[in-house]
């Protein structure tokens, strides 16, 4: 789990776009070879749902955000099918 938390911290440190935060984070992972390799290794070790849910929770926690009560069912990133919209 420590590797997963370290990975999420690395991703959040690179975060720049204030719109659609979770989708933007996954899109950044998808478009960065180094992050994508680490992501795929974690998915292999931990499972897709656990990794994606943990990324979402850490984004929310580390950026001090809350759930808006809405979902994005059309994310740009192909790594997720939907996500909770944070505010």
Short mmCIF file of the N, C-alpha and C atoms (twelve columns), coordinates in Angstrom:
data_MODEL
# 
_entry.id   MODEL 
# 
loop_
_atom_site.group_PDB 
_atom_site.id 
_atom_site.type_symbol 
_atom_site.label_atom_id 
_atom_site.label_alt_id 
_atom_site.label_comp_id 
_atom_site.label_asym_id 
_atom_site.label_seq_id 
_atom_site.Cartn_x 
_atom_site.Cartn_y 
_atom_site.Cartn_z 
_atom_site.pdbx_PDB_model_num 
ATOM 1   N N  . UNK A 1  0.831   -1.196 0.000   1 
ATOM 2   C CA . UNK A 1  0.000   0.000  0.000   1 
ATOM 3   C C  . UNK A 1  0.871   1.253  0.000   1 
ATOM 4   N N  . UNK A 2  2.056   1.169  0.583   1 
ATOM 5   C CA . UNK A 2  2.957   2.330  0.612   1 
ATOM 6   C C  . UNK A 2  3.341   2.750  -0.793  1 
ATOM 7   N N  . UNK A 3  3.581   1.786  -1.680  1 
ATOM 8   C CA . UNK A 3  3.901   2.112  -3.071  1 
ATOM 9   C C  . UNK A 3  2.745   2.871  -3.721  1 
ATOM 10  N N  . UNK A 4  1.542   2.447  -3.417  1 
ATOM 11  C CA . UNK A 4  0.358   3.090  -3.989  1 
ATOM 12  C C  . UNK A 4  0.237   4.525  -3.492  1 
ATOM 13  N N  . UNK A 5  0.444   4.770  -2.212  1 
ATOM 14  C CA . UNK A 5  0.371   6.125  -1.658  1 
ATOM 15  C C  . UNK A 5  1.486   7.006  -2.215  1 
ATOM 16  N N  . UNK A 6  2.669   6.451  -2.371  1 
ATOM 17  C CA . UNK A 6  3.793   7.190  -2.952  1 
ATOM 18  C C  . UNK A 6  3.481   7.571  -4.395  1 
ATOM 19  N N  . UNK A 7  2.895   6.635  -5.133  1 
ATOM 20  C CA . UNK A 7  2.533   6.883  -6.520  1 
ATOM 21  C C  . UNK A 7  1.514   8.023  -6.615  1 
ATOM 22  N N  . UNK A 8  0.476   7.977  -5.781  1 
ATOM 23  C CA . UNK A 8  -0.556  9.015  -5.808  1 
ATOM 24  C C  . UNK A 8  0.045   10.369 -5.455  1 
ATOM 25  N N  . UNK A 9  0.933   10.410 -4.476  1 
ATOM 26  C CA . UNK A 9  1.588   11.667 -4.109  1 
ATOM 27  C C  . UNK A 9  2.382   12.225 -5.291  1 
ATOM 28  N N  . UNK A 10 3.089   11.346 -6.014  1 
ATOM 29  C CA . UNK A 10 3.860   11.779 -7.186  1 
ATOM 30  C C  . UNK A 10 2.938   12.369 -8.253  1 
ATOM 31  N N  . UNK A 11 1.815   11.723 -8.494  1 
ATOM 32  C CA . UNK A 11 0.862   12.208 -9.487  1 
ATOM 33  C C  . UNK A 11 0.302   13.566 -9.070  1 
ATOM 34  N N  . UNK A 12 -0.109  13.686 -7.806  1 
ATOM 35  C CA . UNK A 12 -0.691  14.942 -7.332  1 
ATOM 36  C C  . UNK A 12 0.310   16.084 -7.377  1 
ATOM 37  N N  . UNK A 13 1.573   15.787 -7.190  1 
ATOM 38  C CA . UNK A 13 2.600   16.827 -7.272  1 
ATOM 39  C C  . UNK A 13 2.709   17.396 -8.682  1 
ATOM 40  N N  . UNK A 14 2.293   16.630 -9.675  1 
ATOM 41  C CA . UNK A 14 2.354   17.098 -11.060 1 
ATOM 42  C C  . UNK A 14 1.050   17.756 -11.514 1 
ATOM 43  N N  . UNK A 15 0.024   17.709 -10.694 1 
ATOM 44  C CA . UNK A 15 -1.312  18.180 -11.059 1 
ATOM 45  C C  . UNK A 15 -1.337  19.692 -11.282 1 
ATOM 46  N N  . UNK A 16 -1.965  20.121 -12.366 1 
ATOM 47  C CA . UNK A 16 -2.030  21.549 -12.676 1 
ATOM 48  C C  . UNK A 16 -3.446  22.040 -12.988 1 
ATOM 49  N N  . UNK A 17 -4.278  21.232 -13.623 1 
ATOM 50  C CA . UNK A 17 -5.581  21.651 -14.138 1 
ATOM 51  C C  . UNK A 17 -6.655  21.662 -13.045 1 
ATOM 52  N N  . UNK A 18 -7.293  22.814 -12.770 1 
ATOM 53  C CA . UNK A 18 -8.300  22.872 -11.708 1 
ATOM 54  C C  . UNK A 18 -9.673  22.325 -12.120 1 
ATOM 55  N N  . UNK A 19 -9.880  22.023 -13.394 1 
ATOM 56  C CA . UNK A 19 -11.181 21.517 -13.860 1 
ATOM 57  C C  . UNK A 19 -11.152 19.990 -13.943 1 
ATOM 58  N N  . UNK A 20 -12.252 19.371 -13.532 1 
ATOM 59  C CA . UNK A 20 -12.391 17.910 -13.620 1 
ATOM 60  C C  . UNK A 20 -11.163 17.203 -13.051 1 
ATOM 61  N N  . UNK A 21 -10.936 17.429 -11.801 1 
ATOM 62  C CA . UNK A 21 -9.699  17.017 -11.138 1 
ATOM 63  C C  . UNK A 21 -9.386  15.533 -11.300 1 
ATOM 64  N N  . UNK A 22 -10.321 14.670 -10.933 1 
ATOM 65  C CA . UNK A 22 -10.040 13.233 -10.974 1 
ATOM 66  C C  . UNK A 22 -9.761  12.775 -12.401 1 
ATOM 67  N N  . UNK A 23 -10.583 13.187 -13.344 1 
ATOM 68  C CA . UNK A 23 -10.372 12.811 -14.741 1 
ATOM 69  C C  . UNK A 23 -9.022  13.337 -15.232 1 
ATOM 70  N N  . UNK A 24 -8.680  14.544 -14.845 1 
ATOM 71  C CA . UNK A 24 -7.395  15.125 -15.250 1 
ATOM 72  C C  . UNK A 24 -6.218  14.334 -14.694 1 
ATOM 73  N N  . UNK A 25 -6.358  13.871 -13.460 1 
ATOM 74  C CA . UNK A 25 -5.288  13.067 -12.845 1 
ATOM 75  C C  . UNK A 25 -5.102  11.776 -13.630 1 
ATOM 76  N N  . UNK A 26 -6.211  11.080 -13.921 1 
ATOM 77  C CA . UNK A 26 -6.100  9.828  -14.683 1 
ATOM 78  C C  . UNK A 26 -5.595  10.082 -16.099 1 
ATOM 79  N N  . UNK A 27 -5.977  11.183 -16.707 1 
ATOM 80  C CA . UNK A 27 -5.491  11.530 -18.038 1 
ATOM 81  C C  . UNK A 27 -3.986  11.791 -18.005 1 
ATOM 82  N N  . UNK A 28 -3.532  12.446 -16.947 1 
ATOM 83  C CA . UNK A 28 -2.098  12.690 -16.801 1 
ATOM 84  C C  . UNK A 28 -1.336  11.367 -16.682 1 
ATOM 85  N N  . UNK A 29 -1.866  10.447 -15.887 1 
ATOM 86  C CA . UNK A 29 -1.232  9.126  -15.749 1 
ATOM 87  C C  . UNK A 29 -1.181  8.455  -17.117 1 
ATOM 88  N N  . UNK A 30 -2.290  8.463  -17.812 1 
ATOM 89  C CA . UNK A 30 -2.410  7.817  -19.122 1 
ATOM 90  C C  . UNK A 30 -1.412  8.364  -20.135 1 
ATOM 91  N N  . UNK A 31 -1.126  9.653  -20.081 1 
ATOM 92  C CA . UNK A 31 -0.274  10.300 -21.076 1 
ATOM 93  C C  . UNK A 31 1.193   10.395 -20.696 1 
ATOM 94  N N  . UNK A 32 1.553   9.892  -19.526 1 
ATOM 95  C CA . UNK A 32 2.942   9.944  -19.069 1 
ATOM 96  C C  . UNK A 32 3.472   8.507  -18.973 1 
ATOM 97  N N  . UNK A 33 4.450   8.185  -19.798 1 
ATOM 98  C CA . UNK A 33 4.964   6.808  -19.856 1 
ATOM 99  C C  . UNK A 33 5.409   6.278  -18.498 1 
ATOM 100 N N  . UNK A 34 6.110   7.093  -17.750 1 
ATOM 101 C CA . UNK A 34 6.628   6.657  -16.448 1 
ATOM 102 C C  . UNK A 34 5.488   6.393  -15.476 1 
ATOM 103 N N  . UNK A 35 4.539   7.338  -15.408 1 
ATOM 104 C CA . UNK A 35 3.404   7.149  -14.509 1 
ATOM 105 C C  . UNK A 35 2.541   5.967  -14.951 1 
ATOM 106 N N  . UNK A 36 2.346   5.807  -16.252 1 
ATOM 107 C CA . UNK A 36 1.525   4.710  -16.760 1 
ATOM 108 C C  . UNK A 36 2.155   3.364  -16.429 1 
ATOM 109 N N  . UNK A 37 3.461   3.268  -16.532 1 
ATOM 110 C CA . UNK A 37 4.151   2.019  -16.193 1 
ATOM 111 C C  . UNK A 37 3.940   1.696  -14.717 1 
ATOM 112 N N  . UNK A 38 4.097   2.683  -13.858 1 
ATOM 113 C CA . UNK A 38 3.887   2.472  -12.421 1 
ATOM 114 C C  . UNK A 38 2.429   2.115  -12.139 1 
ATOM 115 N N  . UNK A 39 1.513   2.789  -12.807 1 
ATOM 116 C CA . UNK A 39 0.086   2.522  -12.648 1 
ATOM 117 C C  . UNK A 39 -0.223  1.068  -13.017 1 
ATOM 118 N N  . UNK A 40 0.268   0.620  -14.158 1 
ATOM 119 C CA . UNK A 40 -0.002  -0.750 -14.607 1 
ATOM 120 C C  . UNK A 40 0.600   -1.784 -13.662 1 
ATOM 121 N N  . UNK A 41 1.784   -1.493 -13.116 1 
ATOM 122 C CA . UNK A 41 2.393   -2.393 -12.131 1 
ATOM 123 C C  . UNK A 41 1.523   -2.480 -10.887 1 
ATOM 124 N N  . UNK A 42 1.013   -1.325 -10.434 1 
ATOM 125 C CA . UNK A 42 0.142   -1.317 -9.255  1 
ATOM 126 C C  . UNK A 42 -1.174  -2.043 -9.531  1 
ATOM 127 N N  . UNK A 43 -1.743  -1.861 -10.713 1 
ATOM 128 C CA . UNK A 43 -2.974  -2.558 -11.077 1 
ATOM 129 C C  . UNK A 43 -2.740  -4.061 -11.055 1 
ATOM 130 N N  . UNK A 44 -1.601  -4.506 -11.550 1 
ATOM 131 C CA . UNK A 44 -1.273  -5.929 -11.547 1 
ATOM 132 C C  . UNK A 44 -1.163  -6.460 -10.120 1 
ATOM 133 N N  . UNK A 45 -0.562  -5.674 -9.230  1 
ATOM 134 C CA . UNK A 45 -0.351  -6.099 -7.838  1 
ATOM 135 C C  . UNK A 45 -1.616  -5.986 -6.989  1 
ATOM 136 N N  . UNK A 46 -2.346  -4.878 -7.144  1 
ATOM 137 C CA . UNK A 46 -3.446  -4.547 -6.232  1 
ATOM 138 C C  . UNK A 46 -4.840  -4.746 -6.830  1 
ATOM 139 N N  . UNK A 47 -4.937  -4.739 -8.152  1 
ATOM 140 C CA . UNK A 47 -6.238  -4.829 -8.818  1 
ATOM 141 C C  . UNK A 47 -6.712  -3.449 -9.252  1 
ATOM 142 N N  . UNK A 48 -7.430  -3.414 -10.353 1 
ATOM 143 C CA . UNK A 48 -7.870  -2.156 -10.963 1 
ATOM 144 C C  . UNK A 48 -8.753  -1.328 -10.029 1 
ATOM 145 N N  . UNK A 49 -9.780  -1.955 -9.464  1 
ATOM 146 C CA . UNK A 49 -10.711 -1.198 -8.624  1 
ATOM 147 C C  . UNK A 49 -10.020 -0.592 -7.414  1 
ATOM 148 N N  . UNK A 50 -9.168  -1.360 -6.767  1 
ATOM 149 C CA . UNK A 50 -8.478  -0.859 -5.574  1 
ATOM 150 C C  . UNK A 50 -7.592  0.330  -5.923  1 
ATOM 151 N N  . UNK A 51 -6.834  0.220  -7.005  1 
ATOM 152 C CA . UNK A 51 -5.941  1.309  -7.410  1 
ATOM 153 C C  . UNK A 51 -6.739  2.558  -7.767  1 
ATOM 154 N N  . UNK A 52 -7.756  2.407  -8.616  1 
ATOM 155 C CA . UNK A 52 -8.527  3.576  -9.043  1 
ATOM 156 C C  . UNK A 52 -9.273  4.222  -7.882  1 
ATOM 157 N N  . UNK A 53 -9.862  3.417  -7.017  1 
ATOM 158 C CA . UNK A 53 -10.568 3.974  -5.856  1 
ATOM 159 C C  . UNK A 53 -9.599  4.694  -4.926  1 
ATOM 160 N N  . UNK A 54 -8.416  4.116  -4.725  1 
ATOM 161 C CA . UNK A 54 -7.436  4.747  -3.852  1 
ATOM 162 C C  . UNK A 54 -6.941  6.062  -4.435  1 
ATOM 163 N N  . UNK A 55 -6.739  6.103  -5.731  1 
ATOM 164 C CA . UNK A 55 -6.330  7.355  -6.372  1 
ATOM 165 C C  . UNK A 55 -7.397  8.415  -6.132  1 
ATOM 166 N N  . UNK A 56 -8.658  8.066  -6.360  1 
ATOM 167 C CA . UNK A 56 -9.751  9.013  -6.140  1 
ATOM 168 C C  . UNK A 56 -9.805  9.503  -4.701  1 
ATOM 169 N N  . UNK A 57 -9.666  8.592  -3.746  1 
ATOM 170 C CA . UNK A 57 -9.696  8.964  -2.326  1 
ATOM 171 C C  . UNK A 57 -8.520  9.864  -1.957  1 
ATOM 172 N N  . UNK A 58 -7.337  9.554  -2.481  1 
ATOM 173 C CA . UNK A 58 -6.150  10.358 -2.166  1 
ATOM 174 C C  . UNK A 58 -6.226  11.739 -2.813  1 
ATOM 175 N N  . UNK A 59 -6.780  11.824 -4.019  1 
ATOM 176 C CA . UNK A 59 -6.983  13.132 -4.657  1 
ATOM 177 C C  . UNK A 59 -7.861  13.987 -3.746  1 
ATOM 178 N N  . UNK A 60 -8.963  13.408 -3.320  1 
ATOM 179 C CA . UNK A 60 -9.913  14.105 -2.442  1 
ATOM 180 C C  . UNK A 60 -9.238  14.541 -1.141  1 
ATOM 181 N N  . UNK A 61 -8.517  13.626 -0.513  1 
ATOM 182 C CA . UNK A 61 -7.871  13.893 0.779   1 
ATOM 183 C C  . UNK A 61 -6.751  14.917 0.659   1 
ATOM 184 N N  . UNK A 62 -5.824  14.679 -0.257  1 
ATOM 185 C CA . UNK A 62 -4.637  15.527 -0.350  1 
ATOM 186 C C  . UNK A 62 -4.941  16.930 -0.854  1 
ATOM 187 N N  . UNK A 63 -6.010  17.087 -1.620  1 
ATOM 188 C CA . UNK A 63 -6.378  18.415 -2.112  1 
ATOM 189 C C  . UNK A 63 -7.463  19.064 -1.260  1 
ATOM 190 N N  . UNK A 64 -7.894  18.360 -0.203  1 
ATOM 191 C CA . UNK A 64 -8.876  18.913 0.720   1 
ATOM 192 C C  . UNK A 64 -10.227 19.172 0.077   1 
ATOM 193 N N  . UNK A 65 -10.674 18.251 -0.760  1 
ATOM 194 C CA . UNK A 65 -11.925 18.423 -1.493  1 
ATOM 195 C C  . UNK A 65 -13.029 17.554 -0.897  1 
ATOM 196 N N  . UNK A 66 -14.250 17.779 -1.368  1 
ATOM 197 C CA . UNK A 66 -15.412 17.006 -0.939  1 
ATOM 198 C C  . UNK A 66 -16.166 16.507 -2.162  1 
ATOM 199 N N  . UNK A 67 -16.968 15.466 -1.960  1 
ATOM 200 C CA . UNK A 67 -17.814 14.977 -3.042  1 
ATOM 201 C C  . UNK A 67 -18.892 16.011 -3.338  1 
ATOM 202 N N  . UNK A 68 -19.169 16.226 -4.611  1 
ATOM 203 C CA . UNK A 68 -20.216 17.170 -5.003  1 
ATOM 204 C C  . UNK A 68 -21.583 16.504 -5.042  1 
ATOM 205 N N  . UNK A 69 -21.603 15.168 -5.019  1 
ATOM 206 C CA . UNK A 69 -22.854 14.433 -5.165  1 
ATOM 207 C C  . UNK A 69 -23.183 14.114 -6.613  1 
ATOM 208 N N  . UNK A 70 -22.307 14.533 -7.512  1 
ATOM 209 C CA . UNK A 70 -22.501 14.285 -8.943  1 
ATOM 210 C C  . UNK A 70 -21.411 13.347 -9.455  1 
ATOM 211 N N  . UNK A 71 -21.696 12.694 -10.586 1 
ATOM 212 C CA . UNK A 71 -20.714 11.808 -11.211 1 
ATOM 213 C C  . UNK A 71 -20.445 12.260 -12.643 1 
ATOM 214 N N  . UNK A 72 -19.237 12.036 -13.076 1 
ATOM 215 C CA . UNK A 72 -18.845 12.261 -14.462 1 
ATOM 216 C C  . UNK A 72 -18.878 10.898 -15.149 1 
ATOM 217 N N  . UNK A 73 -19.849 10.693 -16.036 1 
ATOM 218 C CA . UNK A 73 -19.980 9.415  -16.734 1 
ATOM 219 C C  . UNK A 73 -19.296 9.422  -18.101 1 
ATOM 220 N N  . UNK A 74 -18.647 10.533 -18.443 1 
ATOM 221 C CA . UNK A 74 -17.951 10.641 -19.729 1 
ATOM 222 C C  . UNK A 74 -16.549 11.204 -19.549 1 
ATOM 223 N N  . UNK A 75 -15.701 10.520 -18.775 1 
ATOM 224 C CA . UNK A 75 -14.347 11.041 -18.588 1 
ATOM 225 C C  . UNK A 75 -13.544 10.974 -19.889 1 
ATOM 226 N N  . UNK A 76 -12.578 11.837 -19.981 1 
ATOM 227 C CA . UNK A 76 -11.680 11.834 -21.139 1 
ATOM 228 C C  . UNK A 76 -10.708 10.667 -21.032 1 
ATOM 229 N N  . UNK A 77 -10.226 10.416 -19.835 1 
ATOM 230 C CA . UNK A 77 -9.275  9.328  -19.625 1 
ATOM 231 C C  . UNK A 77 -9.920  7.978  -19.897 1 
ATOM 232 N N  . UNK A 78 -9.179  7.101  -20.536 1 
ATOM 233 C CA . UNK A 78 -9.668  5.746  -20.789 1 
ATOM 234 C C  . UNK A 78 -9.382  4.807  -19.615 1 
ATOM 235 N N  . UNK A 79 -8.747  5.297  -18.577 1 
ATOM 236 C CA . UNK A 79 -8.428  4.458  -17.414 1 
ATOM 237 C C  . UNK A 79 -9.620  4.304  -16.477 1 
ATOM 238 N N  . UNK A 80 -10.624 5.161  -16.616 1 
ATOM 239 C CA . UNK A 80 -11.810 5.109  -15.751 1 
ATOM 240 C C  . UNK A 80 -13.062 5.189  -16.606 1 
ATOM 241 N N  . UNK A 81 -14.157 4.605  -16.091 1 
ATOM 242 C CA . UNK A 81 -15.436 4.663  -16.796 1 
ATOM 243 C C  . UNK A 81 -16.291 5.802  -16.275 1 
ATOM 244 N N  . UNK A 82 -16.096 6.158  -15.009 1 
ATOM 245 C CA . UNK A 82 -16.802 7.288  -14.393 1 
ATOM 246 C C  . UNK A 82 -16.042 7.688  -13.138 1 
ATOM 247 N N  . UNK A 83 -16.406 8.825  -12.578 1 
ATOM 248 C CA . UNK A 83 -15.786 9.268  -11.333 1 
ATOM 249 C C  . UNK A 83 -16.699 10.241 -10.619 1 
ATOM 250 N N  . UNK A 84 -16.513 10.328 -9.308  1 
ATOM 251 C CA . UNK A 84 -17.228 11.310 -8.509  1 
ATOM 252 C C  . UNK A 84 -16.630 12.676 -8.777  1 
ATOM 253 N N  . UNK A 85 -17.475 13.664 -8.991  1 
ATOM 254 C CA . UNK A 85 -16.989 15.025 -9.197  1 
ATOM 255 C C  . UNK A 85 -16.715 15.642 -7.831  1 
ATOM 256 N N  . UNK A 86 -15.533 16.165 -7.671  1 
ATOM 257 C CA . UNK A 86 -15.110 16.761 -6.397  1 
ATOM 258 C C  . UNK A 86 -15.215 18.273 -6.475  1 
ATOM 259 N N  . UNK A 87 -15.361 18.893 -5.297  1 
ATOM 260 C CA . UNK A 87 -15.418 20.362 -5.256  1 
ATOM 261 C C  . UNK A 87 -14.544 20.871 -4.130  1 
# 
